[in-house]
CSV table of C-alpha atoms in Angstrom, one decimal:
chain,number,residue,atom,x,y,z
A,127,UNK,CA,0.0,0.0,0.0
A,128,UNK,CA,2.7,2.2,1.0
A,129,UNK,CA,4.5,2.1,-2.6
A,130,UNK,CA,1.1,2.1,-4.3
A,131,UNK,CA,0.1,5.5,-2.8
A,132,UNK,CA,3.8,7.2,-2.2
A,133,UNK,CA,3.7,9.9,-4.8
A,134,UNK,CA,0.0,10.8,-3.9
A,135,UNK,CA,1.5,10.8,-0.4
A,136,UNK,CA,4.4,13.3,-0.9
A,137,UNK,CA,2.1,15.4,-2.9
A,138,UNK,CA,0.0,16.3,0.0
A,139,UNK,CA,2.9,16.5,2.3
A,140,UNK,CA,4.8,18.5,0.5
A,141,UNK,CA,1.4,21.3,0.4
A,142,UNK,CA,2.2,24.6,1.9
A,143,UNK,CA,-0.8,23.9,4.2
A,144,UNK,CA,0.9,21.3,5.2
A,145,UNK,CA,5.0,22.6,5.3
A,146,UNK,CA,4.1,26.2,6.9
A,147,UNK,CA,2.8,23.9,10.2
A,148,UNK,CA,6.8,23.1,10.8
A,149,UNK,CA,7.4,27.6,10.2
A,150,UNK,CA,8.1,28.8,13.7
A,151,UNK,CA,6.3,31.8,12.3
A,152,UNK,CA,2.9,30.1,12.0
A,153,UNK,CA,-0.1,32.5,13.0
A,154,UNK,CA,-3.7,31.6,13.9
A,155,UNK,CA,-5.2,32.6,10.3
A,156,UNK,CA,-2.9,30.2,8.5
A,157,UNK,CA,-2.9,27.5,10.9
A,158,UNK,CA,-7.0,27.4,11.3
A,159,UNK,CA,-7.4,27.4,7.5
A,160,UNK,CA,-5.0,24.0,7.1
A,161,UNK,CA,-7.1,22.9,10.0
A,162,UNK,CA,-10.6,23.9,7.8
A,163,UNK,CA,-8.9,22.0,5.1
A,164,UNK,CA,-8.1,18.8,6.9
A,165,UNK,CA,-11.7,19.3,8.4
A,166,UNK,CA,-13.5,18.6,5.0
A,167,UNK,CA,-11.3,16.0,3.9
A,168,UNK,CA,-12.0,14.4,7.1
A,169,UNK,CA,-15.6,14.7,7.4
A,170,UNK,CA,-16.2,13.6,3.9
A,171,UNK,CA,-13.9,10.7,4.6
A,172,UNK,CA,-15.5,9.8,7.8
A,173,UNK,CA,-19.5,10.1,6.6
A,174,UNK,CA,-18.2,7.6,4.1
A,175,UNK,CA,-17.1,5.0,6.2
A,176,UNK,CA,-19.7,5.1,8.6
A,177,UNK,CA,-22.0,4.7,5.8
A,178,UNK,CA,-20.1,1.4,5.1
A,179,UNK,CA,-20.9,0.0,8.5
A,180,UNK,CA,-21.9,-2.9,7.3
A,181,UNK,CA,-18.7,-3.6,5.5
A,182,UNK,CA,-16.6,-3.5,8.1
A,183,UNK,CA,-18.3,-4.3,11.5
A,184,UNK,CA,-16.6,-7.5,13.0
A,185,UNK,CA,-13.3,-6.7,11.0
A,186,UNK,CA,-11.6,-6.8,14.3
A,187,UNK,CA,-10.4,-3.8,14.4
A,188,UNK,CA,-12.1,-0.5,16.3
A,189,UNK,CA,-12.6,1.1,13.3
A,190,UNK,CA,-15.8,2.8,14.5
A,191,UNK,CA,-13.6,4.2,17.6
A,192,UNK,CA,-11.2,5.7,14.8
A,193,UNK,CA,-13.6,7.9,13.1
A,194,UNK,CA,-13.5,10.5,15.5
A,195,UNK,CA,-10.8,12.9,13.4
A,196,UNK,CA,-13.6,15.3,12.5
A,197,UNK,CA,-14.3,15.9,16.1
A,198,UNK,CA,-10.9,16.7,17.2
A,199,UNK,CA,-10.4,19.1,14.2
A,200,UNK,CA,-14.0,20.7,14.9
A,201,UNK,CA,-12.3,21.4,18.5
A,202,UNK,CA,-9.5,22.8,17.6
A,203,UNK,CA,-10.9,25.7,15.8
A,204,UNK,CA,-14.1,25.8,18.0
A,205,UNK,CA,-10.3,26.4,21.0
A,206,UNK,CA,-9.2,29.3,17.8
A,207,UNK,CA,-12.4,31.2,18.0
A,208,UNK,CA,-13.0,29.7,14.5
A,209,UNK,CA,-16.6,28.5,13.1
A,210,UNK,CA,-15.7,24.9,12.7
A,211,UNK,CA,-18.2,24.5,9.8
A,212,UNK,CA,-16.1,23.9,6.5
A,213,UNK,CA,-16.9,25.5,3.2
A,214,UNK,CA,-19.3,22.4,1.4
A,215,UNK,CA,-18.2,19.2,1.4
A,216,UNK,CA,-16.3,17.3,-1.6
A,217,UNK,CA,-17.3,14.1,-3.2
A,218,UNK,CA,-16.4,11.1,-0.9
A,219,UNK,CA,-14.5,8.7,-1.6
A,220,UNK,CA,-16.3,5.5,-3.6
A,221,UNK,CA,-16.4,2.8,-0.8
A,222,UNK,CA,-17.8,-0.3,-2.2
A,223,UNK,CA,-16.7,-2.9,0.1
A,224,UNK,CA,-14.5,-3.3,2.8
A,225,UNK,CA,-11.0,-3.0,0.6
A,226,UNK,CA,-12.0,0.4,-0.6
A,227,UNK,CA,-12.9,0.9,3.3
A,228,UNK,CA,-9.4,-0.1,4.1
A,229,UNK,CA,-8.2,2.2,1.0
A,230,UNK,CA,-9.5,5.3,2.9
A,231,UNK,CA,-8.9,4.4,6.4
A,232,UNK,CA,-5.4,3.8,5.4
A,233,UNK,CA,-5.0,7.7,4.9
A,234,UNK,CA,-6.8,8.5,8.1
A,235,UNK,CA,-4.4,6.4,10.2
A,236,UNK,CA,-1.7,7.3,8.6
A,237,UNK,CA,-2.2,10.7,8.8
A,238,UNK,CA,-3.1,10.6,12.5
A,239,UNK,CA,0.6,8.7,12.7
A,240,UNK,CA,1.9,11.6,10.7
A,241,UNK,CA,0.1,14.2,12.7
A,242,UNK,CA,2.1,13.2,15.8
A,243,UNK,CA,5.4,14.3,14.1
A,244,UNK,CA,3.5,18.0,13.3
A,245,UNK,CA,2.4,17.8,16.8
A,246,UNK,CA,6.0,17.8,18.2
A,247,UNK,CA,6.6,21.3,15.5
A,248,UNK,CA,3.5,22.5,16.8
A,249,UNK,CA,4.1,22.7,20.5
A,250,UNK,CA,7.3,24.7,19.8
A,251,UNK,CA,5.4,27.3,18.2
A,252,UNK,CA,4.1,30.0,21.2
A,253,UNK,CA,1.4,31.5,19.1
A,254,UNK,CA,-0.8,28.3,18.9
A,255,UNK,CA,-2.6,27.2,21.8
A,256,UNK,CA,-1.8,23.9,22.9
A,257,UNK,CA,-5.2,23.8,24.1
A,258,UNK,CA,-6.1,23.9,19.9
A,259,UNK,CA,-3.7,20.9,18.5
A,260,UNK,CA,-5.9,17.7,19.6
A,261,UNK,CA,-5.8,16.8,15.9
A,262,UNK,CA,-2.2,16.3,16.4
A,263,UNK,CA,-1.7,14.3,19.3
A,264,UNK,CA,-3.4,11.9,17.4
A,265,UNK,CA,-4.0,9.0,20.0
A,266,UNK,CA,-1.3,9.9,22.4
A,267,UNK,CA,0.7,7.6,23.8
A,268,UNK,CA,-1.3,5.2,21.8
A,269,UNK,CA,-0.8,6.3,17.9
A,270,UNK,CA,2.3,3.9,17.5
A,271,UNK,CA,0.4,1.2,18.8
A,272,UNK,CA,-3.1,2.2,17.0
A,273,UNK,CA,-1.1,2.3,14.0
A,274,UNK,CA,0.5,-1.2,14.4
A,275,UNK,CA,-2.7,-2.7,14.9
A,276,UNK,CA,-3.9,-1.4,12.0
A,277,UNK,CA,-0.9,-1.9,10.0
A,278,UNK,CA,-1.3,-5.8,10.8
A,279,UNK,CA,-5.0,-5.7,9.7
A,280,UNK,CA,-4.0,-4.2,6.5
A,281,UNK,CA,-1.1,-7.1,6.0
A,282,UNK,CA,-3.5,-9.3,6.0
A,283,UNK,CA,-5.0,-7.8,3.4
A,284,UNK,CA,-1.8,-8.9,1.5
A,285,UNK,CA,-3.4,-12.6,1.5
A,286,UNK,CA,-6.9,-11.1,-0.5
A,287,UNK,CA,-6.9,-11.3,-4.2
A,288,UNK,CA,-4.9,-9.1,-6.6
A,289,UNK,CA,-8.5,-7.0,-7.2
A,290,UNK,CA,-9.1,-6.2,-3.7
A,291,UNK,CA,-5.7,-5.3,-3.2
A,292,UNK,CA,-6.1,-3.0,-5.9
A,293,UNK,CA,-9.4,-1.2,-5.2
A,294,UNK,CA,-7.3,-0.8,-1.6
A,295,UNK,CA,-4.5,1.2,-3.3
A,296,UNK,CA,-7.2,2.7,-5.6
A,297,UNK,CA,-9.1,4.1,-3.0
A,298,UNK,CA,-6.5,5.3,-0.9
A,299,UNK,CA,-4.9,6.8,-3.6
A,300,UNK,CA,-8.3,8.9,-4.1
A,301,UNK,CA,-8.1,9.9,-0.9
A,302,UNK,CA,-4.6,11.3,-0.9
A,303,UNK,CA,-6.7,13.1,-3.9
A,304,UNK,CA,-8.7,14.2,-1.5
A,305,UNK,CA,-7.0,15.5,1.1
A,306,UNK,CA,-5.0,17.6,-1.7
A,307,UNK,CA,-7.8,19.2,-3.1
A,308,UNK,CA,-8.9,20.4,-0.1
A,309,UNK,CA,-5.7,21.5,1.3
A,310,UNK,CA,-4.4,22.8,-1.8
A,311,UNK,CA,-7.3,25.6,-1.0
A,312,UNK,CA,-6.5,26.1,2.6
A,313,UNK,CA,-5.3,29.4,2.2
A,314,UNK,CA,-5.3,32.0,5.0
């Protein structure tokens, strides 16, 4: 999965919504609009998966206790001052079974992994609250672990078929998409 998605992956990392979170100069303005961008990715990510209950209740993993993203995001601007509302919604990704499930929550876990690593930037940075980076302290002492759990789920998605395996890259590499689109526009 990781070298199916790894230029989609860089793409979005290397976003200046995404870069300017390490600048010990981030303000509030700049900060609260990646956060409005991560926000609609995330909630349109989210409202997908939970509409694919079915698909993956009884998977094994908490994957229901892992859509919360949204939430932490809608605090941290709610801790700015910051109507949490996002502009409208994009498209969600297609989730038509539980590979294309995995496909998405893929991004959302890794970026929650990832987060943890802005987090530490974050905290060095006086002008945001720490009170207003939930988002990136992921699940504390528990995001390695989280991660691992999931990582192990999705390695035993290396024993499905060569299709499902591919609508898992697929979709994660829509969702990488995703999260580019809206954070290309997170401007301050």
């Amino acid at each position: 999965m990781r070298a199916a998605t790894a230029v989609r992956h860089r793409a979005v990392e290397s976003l200046p919504a995404l870069t300017r979170l390490f600048d010990p100069g981030l303000d509030r303005p700049a900060y609260s609009a990646t956060l409005r961008g991560l926000l609609r990715a995330t909630v349109a990510c989210e409202r997908a998966l939970r509409k694919q209950k079915a698909q993956w209740a009884g998977r094994g993993l908490d994957w229901g206790a892992r859509l919360r993203k949204s939430q932490w995001l809608h605090e941290d601007l709610a801790r700015l001052g910051v109507s949490p509302e996002p502009p409208p919604l994009p498209a969600s990704p297609e989730l038509d079974d539980i590979s294309c499930c995995v496909g998405c929550l893929y991004v959302l876990e890794g970026a929650t992994l990832g987060g943890c690593v802005i987090g530490k930037a974050l905290r060095r940075n006086a002008r945001i609250p720490v009170q207003a980076q939930r988002y990136f302290t992921g699940y504390g002492a528990d995001t390695g672990a989280r991660w691992t759990a999931f990582w192990l789920r999705i390695g035993a998605a290396h024993a499905w078929e060569a299709p499902a395996r591919a609508a898992a890259a697929e979709t994660a590499r829509a969702t990488f998409d995703l999260y580019h689109a809206c954070l290309a526009d997170a401007a301050p």
